[in-house]
XYZ file of C-alpha atoms in Angstrom:
622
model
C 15.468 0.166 28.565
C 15.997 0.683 24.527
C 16.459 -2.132 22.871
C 18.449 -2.144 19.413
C 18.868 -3.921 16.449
C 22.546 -4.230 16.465
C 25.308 -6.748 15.379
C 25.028 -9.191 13.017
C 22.316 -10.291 10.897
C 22.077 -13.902 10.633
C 20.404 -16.625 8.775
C 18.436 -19.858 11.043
C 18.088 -22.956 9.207
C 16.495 -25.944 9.773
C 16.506 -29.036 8.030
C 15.131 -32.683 8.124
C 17.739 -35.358 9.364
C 18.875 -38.157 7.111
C 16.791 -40.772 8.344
C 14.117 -37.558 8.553
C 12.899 -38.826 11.914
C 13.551 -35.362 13.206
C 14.996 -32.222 12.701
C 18.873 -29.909 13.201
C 18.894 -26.028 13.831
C 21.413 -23.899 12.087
C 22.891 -20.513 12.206
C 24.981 -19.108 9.724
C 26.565 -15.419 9.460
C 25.238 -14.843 5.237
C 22.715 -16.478 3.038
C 25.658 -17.399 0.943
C 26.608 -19.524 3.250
C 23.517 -21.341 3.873
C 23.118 -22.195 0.397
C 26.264 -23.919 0.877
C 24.707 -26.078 3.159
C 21.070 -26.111 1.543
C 19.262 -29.429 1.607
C 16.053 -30.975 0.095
C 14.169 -30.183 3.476
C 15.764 -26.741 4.476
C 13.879 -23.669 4.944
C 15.481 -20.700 6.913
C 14.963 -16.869 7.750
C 16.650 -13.956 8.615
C 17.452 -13.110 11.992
C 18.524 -9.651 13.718
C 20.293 -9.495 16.915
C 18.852 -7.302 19.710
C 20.637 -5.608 22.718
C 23.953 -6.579 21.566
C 22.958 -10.047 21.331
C 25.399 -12.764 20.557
C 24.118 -16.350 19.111
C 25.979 -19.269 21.162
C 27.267 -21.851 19.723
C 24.719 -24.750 19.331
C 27.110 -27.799 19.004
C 27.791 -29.380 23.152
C 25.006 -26.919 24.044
C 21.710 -27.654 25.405
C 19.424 -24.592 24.955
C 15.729 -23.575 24.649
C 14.654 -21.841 22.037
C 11.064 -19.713 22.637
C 9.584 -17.802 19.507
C 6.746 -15.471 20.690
C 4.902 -12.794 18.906
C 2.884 -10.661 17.868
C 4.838 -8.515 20.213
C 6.241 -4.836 20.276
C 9.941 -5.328 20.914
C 9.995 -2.494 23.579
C 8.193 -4.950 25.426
C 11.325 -7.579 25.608
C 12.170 -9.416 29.387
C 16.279 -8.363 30.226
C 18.757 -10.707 30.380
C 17.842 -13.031 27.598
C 19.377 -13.583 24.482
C 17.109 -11.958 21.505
C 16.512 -11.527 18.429
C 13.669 -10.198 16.053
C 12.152 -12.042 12.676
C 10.407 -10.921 10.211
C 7.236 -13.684 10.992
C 4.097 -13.143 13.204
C 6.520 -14.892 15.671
C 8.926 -11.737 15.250
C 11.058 -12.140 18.473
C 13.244 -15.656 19.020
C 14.362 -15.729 22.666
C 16.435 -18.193 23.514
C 17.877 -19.798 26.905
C 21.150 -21.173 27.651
C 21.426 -22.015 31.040
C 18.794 -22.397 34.381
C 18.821 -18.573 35.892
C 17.544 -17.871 32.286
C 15.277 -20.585 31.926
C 13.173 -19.321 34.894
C 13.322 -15.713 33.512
C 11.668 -17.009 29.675
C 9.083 -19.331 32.166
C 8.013 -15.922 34.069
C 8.199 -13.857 31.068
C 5.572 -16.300 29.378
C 3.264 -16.381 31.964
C 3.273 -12.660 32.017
C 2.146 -12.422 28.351
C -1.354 -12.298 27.490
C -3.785 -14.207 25.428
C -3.064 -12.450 22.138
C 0.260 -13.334 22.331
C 1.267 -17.227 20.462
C 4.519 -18.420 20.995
C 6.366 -22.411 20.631
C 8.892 -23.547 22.202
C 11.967 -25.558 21.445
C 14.423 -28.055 23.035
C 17.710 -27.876 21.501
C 20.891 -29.947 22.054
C 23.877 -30.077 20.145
C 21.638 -28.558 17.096
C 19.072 -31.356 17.130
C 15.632 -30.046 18.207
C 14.343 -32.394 20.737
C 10.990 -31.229 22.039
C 8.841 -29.180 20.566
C 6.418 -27.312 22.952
C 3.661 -25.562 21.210
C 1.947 -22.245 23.365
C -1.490 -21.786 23.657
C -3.490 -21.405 20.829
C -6.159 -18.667 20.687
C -8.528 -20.489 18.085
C -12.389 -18.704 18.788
C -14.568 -20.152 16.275
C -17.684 -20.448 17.415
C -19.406 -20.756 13.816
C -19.079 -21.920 10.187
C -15.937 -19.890 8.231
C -17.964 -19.889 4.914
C -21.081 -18.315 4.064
C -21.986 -21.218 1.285
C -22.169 -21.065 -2.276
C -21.832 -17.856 -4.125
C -25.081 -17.056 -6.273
C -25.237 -16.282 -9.975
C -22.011 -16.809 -10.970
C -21.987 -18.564 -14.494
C -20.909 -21.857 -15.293
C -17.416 -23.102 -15.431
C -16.271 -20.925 -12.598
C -16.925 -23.447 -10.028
C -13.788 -24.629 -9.186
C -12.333 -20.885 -8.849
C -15.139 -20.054 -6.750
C -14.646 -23.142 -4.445
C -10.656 -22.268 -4.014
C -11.982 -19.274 -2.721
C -14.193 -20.095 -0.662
C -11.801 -22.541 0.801
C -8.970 -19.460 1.087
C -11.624 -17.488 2.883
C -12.082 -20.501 5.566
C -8.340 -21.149 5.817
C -7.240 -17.307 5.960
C -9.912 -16.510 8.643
C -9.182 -20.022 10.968
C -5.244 -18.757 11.016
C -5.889 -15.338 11.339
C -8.190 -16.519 14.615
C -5.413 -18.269 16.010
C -2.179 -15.746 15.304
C -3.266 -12.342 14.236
C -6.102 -10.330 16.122
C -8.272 -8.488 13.240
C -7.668 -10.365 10.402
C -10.539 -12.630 10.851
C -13.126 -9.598 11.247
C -11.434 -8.150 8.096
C -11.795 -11.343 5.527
C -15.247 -11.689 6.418
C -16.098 -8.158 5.943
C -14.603 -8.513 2.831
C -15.562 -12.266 1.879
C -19.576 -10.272 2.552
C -19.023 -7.452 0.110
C -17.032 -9.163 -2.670
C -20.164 -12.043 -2.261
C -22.586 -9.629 -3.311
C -20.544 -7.838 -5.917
C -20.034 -11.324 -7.109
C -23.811 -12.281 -7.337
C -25.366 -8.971 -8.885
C -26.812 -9.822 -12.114
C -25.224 -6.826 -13.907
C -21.703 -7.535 -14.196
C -20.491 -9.819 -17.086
C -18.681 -13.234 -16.276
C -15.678 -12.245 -17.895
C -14.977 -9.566 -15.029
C -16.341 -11.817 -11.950
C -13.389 -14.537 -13.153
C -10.848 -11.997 -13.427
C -11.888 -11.082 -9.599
C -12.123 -14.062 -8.772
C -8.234 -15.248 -10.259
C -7.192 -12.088 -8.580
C -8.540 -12.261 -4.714
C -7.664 -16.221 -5.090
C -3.881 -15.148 -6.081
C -3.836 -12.280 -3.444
C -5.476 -14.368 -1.009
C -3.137 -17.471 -0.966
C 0.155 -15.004 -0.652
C -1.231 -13.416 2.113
C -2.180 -16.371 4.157
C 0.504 -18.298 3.230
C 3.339 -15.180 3.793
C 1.808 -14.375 7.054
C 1.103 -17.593 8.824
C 3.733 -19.707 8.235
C 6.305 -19.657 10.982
C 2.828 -19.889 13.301
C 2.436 -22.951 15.486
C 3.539 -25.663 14.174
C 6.569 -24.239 13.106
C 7.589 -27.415 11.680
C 4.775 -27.694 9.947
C 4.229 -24.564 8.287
C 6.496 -23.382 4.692
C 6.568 -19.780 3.467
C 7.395 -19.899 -0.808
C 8.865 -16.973 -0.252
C 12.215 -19.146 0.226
C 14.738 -16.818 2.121
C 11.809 -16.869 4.413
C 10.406 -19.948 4.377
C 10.903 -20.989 7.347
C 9.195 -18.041 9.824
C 7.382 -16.365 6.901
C 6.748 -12.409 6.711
C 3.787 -12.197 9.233
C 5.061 -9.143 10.819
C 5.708 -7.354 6.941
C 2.666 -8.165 6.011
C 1.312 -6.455 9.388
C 3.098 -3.065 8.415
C 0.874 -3.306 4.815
C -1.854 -3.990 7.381
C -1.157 -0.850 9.483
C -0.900 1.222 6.618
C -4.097 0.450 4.516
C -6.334 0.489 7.904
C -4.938 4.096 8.476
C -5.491 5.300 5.071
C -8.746 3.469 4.315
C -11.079 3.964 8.080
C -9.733 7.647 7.420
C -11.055 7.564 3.732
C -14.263 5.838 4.247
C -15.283 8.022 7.036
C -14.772 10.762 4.421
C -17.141 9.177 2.348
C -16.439 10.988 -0.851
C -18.968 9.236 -2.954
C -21.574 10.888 -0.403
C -20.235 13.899 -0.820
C -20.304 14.430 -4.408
C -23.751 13.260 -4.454
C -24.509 15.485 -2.545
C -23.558 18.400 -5.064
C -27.209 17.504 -6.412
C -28.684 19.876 -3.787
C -26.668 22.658 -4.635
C -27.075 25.057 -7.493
C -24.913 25.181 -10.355
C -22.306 27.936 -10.838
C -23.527 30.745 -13.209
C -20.776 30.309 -15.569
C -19.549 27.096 -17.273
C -16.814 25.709 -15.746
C -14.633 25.590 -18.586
C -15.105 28.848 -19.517
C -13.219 29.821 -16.006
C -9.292 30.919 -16.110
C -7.400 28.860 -14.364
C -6.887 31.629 -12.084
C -10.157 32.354 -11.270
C -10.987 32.349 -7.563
C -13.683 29.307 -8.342
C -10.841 27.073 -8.748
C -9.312 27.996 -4.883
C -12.655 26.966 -2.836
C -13.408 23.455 -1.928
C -16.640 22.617 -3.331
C -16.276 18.844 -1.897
C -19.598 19.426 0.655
C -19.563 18.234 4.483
C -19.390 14.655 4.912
C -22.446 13.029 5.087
C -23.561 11.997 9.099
C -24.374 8.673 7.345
C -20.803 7.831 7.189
C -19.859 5.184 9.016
C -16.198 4.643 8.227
C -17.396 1.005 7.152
C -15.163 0.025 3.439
C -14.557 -3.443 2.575
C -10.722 -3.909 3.224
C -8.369 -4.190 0.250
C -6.673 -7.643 0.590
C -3.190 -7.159 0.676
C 0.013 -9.178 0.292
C 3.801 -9.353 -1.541
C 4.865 -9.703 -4.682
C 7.781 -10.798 -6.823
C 5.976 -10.513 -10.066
C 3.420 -7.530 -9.323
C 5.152 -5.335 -7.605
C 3.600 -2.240 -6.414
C -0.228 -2.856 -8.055
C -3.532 -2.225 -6.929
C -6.554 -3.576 -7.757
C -10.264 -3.270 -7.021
C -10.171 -6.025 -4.217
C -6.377 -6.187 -3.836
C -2.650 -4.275 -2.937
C 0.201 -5.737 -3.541
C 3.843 -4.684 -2.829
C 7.096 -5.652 -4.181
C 9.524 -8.195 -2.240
C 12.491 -6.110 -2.403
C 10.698 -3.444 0.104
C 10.999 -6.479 3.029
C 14.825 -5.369 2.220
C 15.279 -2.396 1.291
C 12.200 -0.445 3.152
C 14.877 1.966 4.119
C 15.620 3.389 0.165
C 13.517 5.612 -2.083
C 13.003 3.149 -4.620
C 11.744 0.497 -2.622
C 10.467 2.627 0.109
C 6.459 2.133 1.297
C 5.280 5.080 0.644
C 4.750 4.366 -2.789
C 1.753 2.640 -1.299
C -0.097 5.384 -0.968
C 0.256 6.196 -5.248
C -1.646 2.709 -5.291
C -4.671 3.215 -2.528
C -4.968 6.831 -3.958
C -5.787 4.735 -7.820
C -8.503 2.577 -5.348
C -10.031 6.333 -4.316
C -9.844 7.538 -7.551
C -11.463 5.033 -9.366
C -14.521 5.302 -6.927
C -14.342 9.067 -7.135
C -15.001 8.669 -10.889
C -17.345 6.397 -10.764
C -19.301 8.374 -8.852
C -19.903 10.778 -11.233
C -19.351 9.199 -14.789
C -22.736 9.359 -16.317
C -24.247 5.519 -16.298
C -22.987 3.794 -19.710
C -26.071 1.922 -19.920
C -28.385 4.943 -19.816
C -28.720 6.897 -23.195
C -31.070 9.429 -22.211
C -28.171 11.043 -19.624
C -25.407 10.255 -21.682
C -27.310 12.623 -24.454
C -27.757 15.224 -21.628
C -23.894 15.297 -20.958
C -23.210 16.038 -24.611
C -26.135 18.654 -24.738
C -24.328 20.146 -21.680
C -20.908 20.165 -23.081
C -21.988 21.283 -26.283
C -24.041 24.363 -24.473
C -26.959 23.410 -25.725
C -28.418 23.054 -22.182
C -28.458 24.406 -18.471
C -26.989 22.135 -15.358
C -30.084 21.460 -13.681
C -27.300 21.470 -10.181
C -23.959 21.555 -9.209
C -23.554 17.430 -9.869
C -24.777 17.620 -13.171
C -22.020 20.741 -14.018
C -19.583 18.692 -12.519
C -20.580 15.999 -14.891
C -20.480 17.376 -17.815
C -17.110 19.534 -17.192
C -15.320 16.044 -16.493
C -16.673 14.251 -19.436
C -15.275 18.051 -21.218
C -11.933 17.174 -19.225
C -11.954 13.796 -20.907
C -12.107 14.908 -24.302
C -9.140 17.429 -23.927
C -7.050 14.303 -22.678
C -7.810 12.659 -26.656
C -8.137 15.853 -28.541
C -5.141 18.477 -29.716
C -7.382 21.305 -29.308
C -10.281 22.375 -27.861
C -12.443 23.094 -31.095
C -12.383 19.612 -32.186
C -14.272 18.156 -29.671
C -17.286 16.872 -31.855
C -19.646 14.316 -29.693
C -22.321 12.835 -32.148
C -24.401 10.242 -30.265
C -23.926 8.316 -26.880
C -21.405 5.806 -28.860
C -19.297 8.953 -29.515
C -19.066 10.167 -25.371
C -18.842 6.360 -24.363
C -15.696 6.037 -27.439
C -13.902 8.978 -25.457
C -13.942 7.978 -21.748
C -12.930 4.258 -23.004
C -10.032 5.895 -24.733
C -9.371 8.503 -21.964
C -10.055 6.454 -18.795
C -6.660 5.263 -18.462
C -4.493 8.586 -18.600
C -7.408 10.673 -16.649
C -6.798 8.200 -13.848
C -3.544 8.011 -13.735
C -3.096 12.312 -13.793
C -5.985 12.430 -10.932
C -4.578 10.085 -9.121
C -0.899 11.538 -8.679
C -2.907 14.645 -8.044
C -4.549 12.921 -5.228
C -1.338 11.479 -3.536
C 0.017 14.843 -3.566
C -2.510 16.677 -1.991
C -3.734 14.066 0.702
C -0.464 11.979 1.522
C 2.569 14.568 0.484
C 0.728 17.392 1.911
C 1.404 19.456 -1.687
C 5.054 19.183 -0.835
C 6.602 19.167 -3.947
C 10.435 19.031 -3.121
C 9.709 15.513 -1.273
C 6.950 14.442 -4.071
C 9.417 14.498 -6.514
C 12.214 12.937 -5.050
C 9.863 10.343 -3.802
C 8.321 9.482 -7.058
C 11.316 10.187 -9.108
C 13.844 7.760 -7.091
C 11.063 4.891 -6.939
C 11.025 5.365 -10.915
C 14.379 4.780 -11.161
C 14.628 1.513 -9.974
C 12.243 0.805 -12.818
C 13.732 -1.506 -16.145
C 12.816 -0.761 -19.356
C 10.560 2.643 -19.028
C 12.248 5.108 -21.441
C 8.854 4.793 -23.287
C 6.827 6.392 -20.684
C 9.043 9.199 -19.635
C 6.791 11.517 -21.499
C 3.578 10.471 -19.394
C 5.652 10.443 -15.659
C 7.277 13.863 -16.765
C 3.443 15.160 -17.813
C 1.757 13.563 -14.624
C 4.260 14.883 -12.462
C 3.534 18.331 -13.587
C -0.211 17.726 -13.029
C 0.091 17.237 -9.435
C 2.574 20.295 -8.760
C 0.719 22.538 -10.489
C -1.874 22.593 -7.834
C 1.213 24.723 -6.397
C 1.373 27.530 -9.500
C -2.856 28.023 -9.969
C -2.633 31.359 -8.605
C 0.667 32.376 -10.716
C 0.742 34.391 -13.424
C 1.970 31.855 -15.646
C 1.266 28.677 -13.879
C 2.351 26.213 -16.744
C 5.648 27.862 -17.372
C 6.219 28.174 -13.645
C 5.516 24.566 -12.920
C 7.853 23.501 -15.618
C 10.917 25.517 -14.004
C 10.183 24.059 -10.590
C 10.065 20.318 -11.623
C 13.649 20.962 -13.825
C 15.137 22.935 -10.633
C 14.374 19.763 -8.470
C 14.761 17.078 -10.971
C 18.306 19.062 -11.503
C 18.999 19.045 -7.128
C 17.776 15.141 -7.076
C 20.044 13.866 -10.548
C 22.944 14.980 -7.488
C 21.979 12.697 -5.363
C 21.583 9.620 -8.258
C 24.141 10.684 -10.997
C 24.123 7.537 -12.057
C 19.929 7.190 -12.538
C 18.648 5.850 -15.733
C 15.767 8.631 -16.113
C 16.181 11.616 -13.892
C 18.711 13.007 -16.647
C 16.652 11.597 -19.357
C 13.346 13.804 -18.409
C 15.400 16.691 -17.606
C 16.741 16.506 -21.098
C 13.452 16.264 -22.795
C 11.625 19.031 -20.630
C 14.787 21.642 -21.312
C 14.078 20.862 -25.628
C 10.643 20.051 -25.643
C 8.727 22.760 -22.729
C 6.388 23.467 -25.297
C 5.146 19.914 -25.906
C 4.625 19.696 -21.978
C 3.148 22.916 -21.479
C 0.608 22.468 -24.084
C -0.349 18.992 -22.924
C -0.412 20.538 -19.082
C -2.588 23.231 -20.005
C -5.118 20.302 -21.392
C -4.882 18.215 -18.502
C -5.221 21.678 -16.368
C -8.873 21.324 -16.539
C -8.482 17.853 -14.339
C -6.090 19.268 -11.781
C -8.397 21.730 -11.255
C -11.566 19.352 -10.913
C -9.132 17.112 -8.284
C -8.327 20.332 -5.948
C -11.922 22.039 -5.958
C -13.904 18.986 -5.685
C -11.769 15.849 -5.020
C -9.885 17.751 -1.732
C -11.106 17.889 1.884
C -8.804 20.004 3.964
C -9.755 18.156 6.756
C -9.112 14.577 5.236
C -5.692 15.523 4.740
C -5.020 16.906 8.381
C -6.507 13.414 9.667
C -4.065 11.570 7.646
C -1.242 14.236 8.848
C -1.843 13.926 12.309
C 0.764 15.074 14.787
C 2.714 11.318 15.189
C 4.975 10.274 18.592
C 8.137 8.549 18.083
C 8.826 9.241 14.160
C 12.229 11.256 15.118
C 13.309 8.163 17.571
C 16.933 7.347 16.343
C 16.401 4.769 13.848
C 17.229 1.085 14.915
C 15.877 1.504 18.073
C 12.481 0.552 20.375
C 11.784 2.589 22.970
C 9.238 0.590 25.699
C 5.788 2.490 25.660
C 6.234 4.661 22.561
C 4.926 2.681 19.780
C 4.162 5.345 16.772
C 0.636 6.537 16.056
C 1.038 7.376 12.320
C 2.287 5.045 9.916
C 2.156 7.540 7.037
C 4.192 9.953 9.028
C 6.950 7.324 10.047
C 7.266 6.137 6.602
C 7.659 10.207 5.770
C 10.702 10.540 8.119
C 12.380 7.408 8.154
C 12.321 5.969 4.486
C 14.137 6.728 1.253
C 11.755 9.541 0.526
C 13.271 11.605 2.847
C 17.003 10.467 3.364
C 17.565 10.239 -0.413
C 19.200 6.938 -0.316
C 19.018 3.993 -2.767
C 21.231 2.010 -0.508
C 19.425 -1.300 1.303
C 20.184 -1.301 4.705
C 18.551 -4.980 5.791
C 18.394 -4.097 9.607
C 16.914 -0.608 8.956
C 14.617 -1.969 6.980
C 13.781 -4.597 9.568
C 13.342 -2.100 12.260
C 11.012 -0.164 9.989
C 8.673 -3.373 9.508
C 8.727 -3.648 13.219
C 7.711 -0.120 14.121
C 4.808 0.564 11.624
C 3.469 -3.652 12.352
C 3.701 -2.328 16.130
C 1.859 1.208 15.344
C -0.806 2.221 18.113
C -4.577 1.371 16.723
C -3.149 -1.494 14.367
C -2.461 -4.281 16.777
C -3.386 -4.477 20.559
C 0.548 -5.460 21.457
């Protein structure tokens, strides 16, 4: 049996009585029209009919109502009335009469322990009876580790809020969502220490704080409300707040454990370490061609046998106000992709821009020189000045980035004068910023577009334009752009002039598709008069690309996150029993905006998109 999300979407409402000694159900056929009947009390959610489902009239009708999840729609009993949410409770069964009564009773006792669900007595759109499923709460020990060590004074009150988030988050996630509770206190163990060594300032452990606290409460308040007691429970995400995003937030879920067990059992930080037992190359790295054969080996060594796959989980959640941002600790994702999943601006795969910026960061910090150590700072600058050999491949590695930093400040590469550790620390402050930003678009493209760059730019170029108010950094998504394709042209004869014609031919192909785009004709205009501008600043930030493919790239990585995937070609709207999809990266690669080229929200796409990567095999046992 396929079940579909078909019909009409709808909006449930419920709302204290007047006397508010209980509580009506509503359905209505727009959120326009709920508003019109919007109350002090009401909270409501979207609702998608499946198989053709029609929603009876409430009013002379008595009726159960049965929300149950988490739960793969192919999994749904026949002959019931359904439809599928957006909550941890994403499927709303309902029964009108005795034959299907008995059917929702078997189905329930079929389900297993994983599996919440409440039930509801309806008649004439009053809810009755409330009849709450079994709860799966296993705590068998405290939720908080105690107070958090060293932090300094006047952060108290922060540190107890999260603390009490921690408790609260991992209680819920207990009771509704297999996982989560393993995951905060993984996390809740490795932000603790990060939180109590000595060497980072205050300042920095209060912005962490303010952030986890802030990513924290959306989270646990987007995904659990709508859990048991319904009634009970309020999402402030309001055209949700009454079954929350649970099931959303599980497709953020799905996505970051993919990326980041497949990253951490990569363990790149091991890796590059492990450049200290190899010898350096006999020529200095910037005195290579770009064309050089150097630059087309992977220098990235084996990973280590050590690795465990073991990373402490980014906390995720969604955002009105952040949009897509990541953080050390945290992801966040816009609102509008709950929507609009289906469209290249607001499609999911722009996730992967942000977890590549977490990767990044800990690439670089790997092999930054320490800031606090002026003996090794002066042996960069002796390096990069020539004035001494690499005593092994790490230490050539280190002192051609900190080179690859200067060229991102300087106009040309004779001016780079380093006089004292001040001088080297002055140059990665002021290049830190841009350097990550060009490595990291390198890294999306070469781990999670599989250096692809017809769909890269599309991708990145139709999320941009969705954008307000970024004329002023046309220049720097024009320049980064050309960064990550150029991995494509190393081998050319004239790689920068060659990368510059590719990114105006498909800039040119997308503007087609979005003639009415803010920036797509914008960059084309200023690449066509100003090619020498870009070429000169590609050729500086050359030296970085090159760094990124030779010792940034595993082959291997990149086939692990490209795994063959079933089900990504199912016809879209549709579950198909028994073939849940095994790669969210690859589903969001054939059946979001980056690949259909549309900027049009479709609400019940994007729905069945939420479903299918919550549902994927390896993130949920359902």
């Amino acid at each position: 049996m396929k079940v579909a999300i078909v019909g009409e979407d709808y909006v449930l409402s419920v709302a204290r009585t007047d006397d508010l000694s209980g509580h009506t159900v509503k359905l209505f056929k727009s959120v326009d029209a709920a508003l019109q009947n919007w109350g002090a009390s009401t909270r409501s959610s979207p609702i998608f009919a499946l198989n053709k489902s029609k929603f009876p009239d409430l009013r002379n009708l008595n009726c159960s109502f049965c929300f149950i999840g988490p739960l793969y729609p192919g999994r749904l009993p026949p002959g019931l009335p359904a439809f599928l949410t957006f909550g941890i409770y994403n499927l709303l069964l309902l029964a009108t009469n005795h034959e299907e009564e008995v059917r929702l009773n078997t189905f329930l006792v079929s389900l297993d322990k994983t599996v919440g669900w409440e039930g509801w007595k309806v008649s004439n759109g009053s809810i009755m009876l409330v009849v709450p499923g079994p709860r799966q709460d296993t705590n068998d020990g405290p939720l908080d580790s105690g107070p958090i060590l060293g932090l300094p004074e006047g952060l108290e009150s922060v540190a107890q809020e999260y603390r009490t988030l921690v408790a609260a988050t991992r209680a819920k996630g207990q009771a509704s969502l297999a996982g989560v509770d393993e995951e905060i206190a993984t996390f809740d163990f490795g932000f603790r220490k990060t939180l109590e060594n000595p060497k980072w300032r205050g300042v920095a452990k209060a912005q962490w704080l303010v952030n986890v606290n802030a990513a924290l409460s959306r989270f646990s308040s987007q995904t659990f409300a709508g859990t048991s007691p319904i009634l009970g429970t309020e999402c402030h995400y309001w055209t949700h707040s009454l079954l929350g995003i649970g099931m959303a937030a599980q497709a953020l879920l799905s996505i970051r454990r993919q990326v980041q067990g497949t990253a951490a059992t990569a363990d790149f930080r091991g890796r590059l370490l492990a450049l200290k037992n190899k010898p350096p190359n006999s020529v200095r790295l910037e005195r290579l061609a770009i064309s050089d054969g150097f630059w087309q080996i992977h220098h990235l060594p084996d990973a280590s046998a050590r690795a465990d796959g073991k990373r402490m989980p980014l906390i995720v959640c969604f955002s009105g106000r952040d949009g897509f941002k990541s953080t050390t600790h945290t992801l966040s994702v816009p609102l509008e992709v709950i929507t609009a999943a289906n469209t290249v601006g607001w499609t999911l795969r722009t996730v992967t821009h942000e977890l590549s910026h977490v990767f990044v960061d800990g690439l670089i910090s790997s092999i930054l020189p320490a800031f606090d150590n002026s003996s090794e700072l002066n042996r960069i600058m002796q390096l990069i000045a020539g004035n001494a050999e690499p005593a092994n491949s790490y230490e050539q590695l280190q002192a051609y980035f900190c080179f690859a930093l200067c060229l991102v400040v300087t106009e040309d590469d004779n001016d780079i004068e380093l006089n004292g550790s001040d001088s080297l620390l002055s140059v990665i402050e002021d290049s830190y910023g841009e350097a990550s930003e060009v490595l990291t678009h390198v890294f999306d493209f070469l781990y999670f577009y599989q250096r692809d760059p017809k769909t890269y730019i599309s991708a990145i170029w139709g999320s941009w334009d969705v954008i307000p108010n970024i004329n002023d950094r046309i220049n720097e998504y024009i320049t980064r752009t050309l960064c990550a394709i150029l991995i494509e042209h190393l081998t050319i004869a004239q790689p920068f002039d060659s990368a510059i014609a590719q990114l105006l031919q498909e800039l040119t192909s997308l503007r087609s598709h979005f003639p009415d785009g803010p920036y797509i004709g914008v960059a084309i205009d200023r690449l066509t008069k100003n090619k020498e501008f870009f070429k000169k600043r590609l050729q500086h930030l050359s030296h970085l690309v090159r760094i990124s493919f030779s010792y940034f790239y595993s082959p291997e990585v990149a086939a692990q996150l490209a795994r063959a995937s079933r089900g990504t070609r199912s016809e879209p709207k549709l579950f198909q029993p028994g073939s849940q999809i095994d790669n969210p990266l690859r589903f969001i690669y054939d059946h979001s905006g980056s690949s259909t080229l549309t900027n049009t929200p479709d609400g019940r796409r994007s729905a069945w998109i939420m479903a299918q990567l919550a549902f994927s095999e390896g993130n949920h046992a359902n």
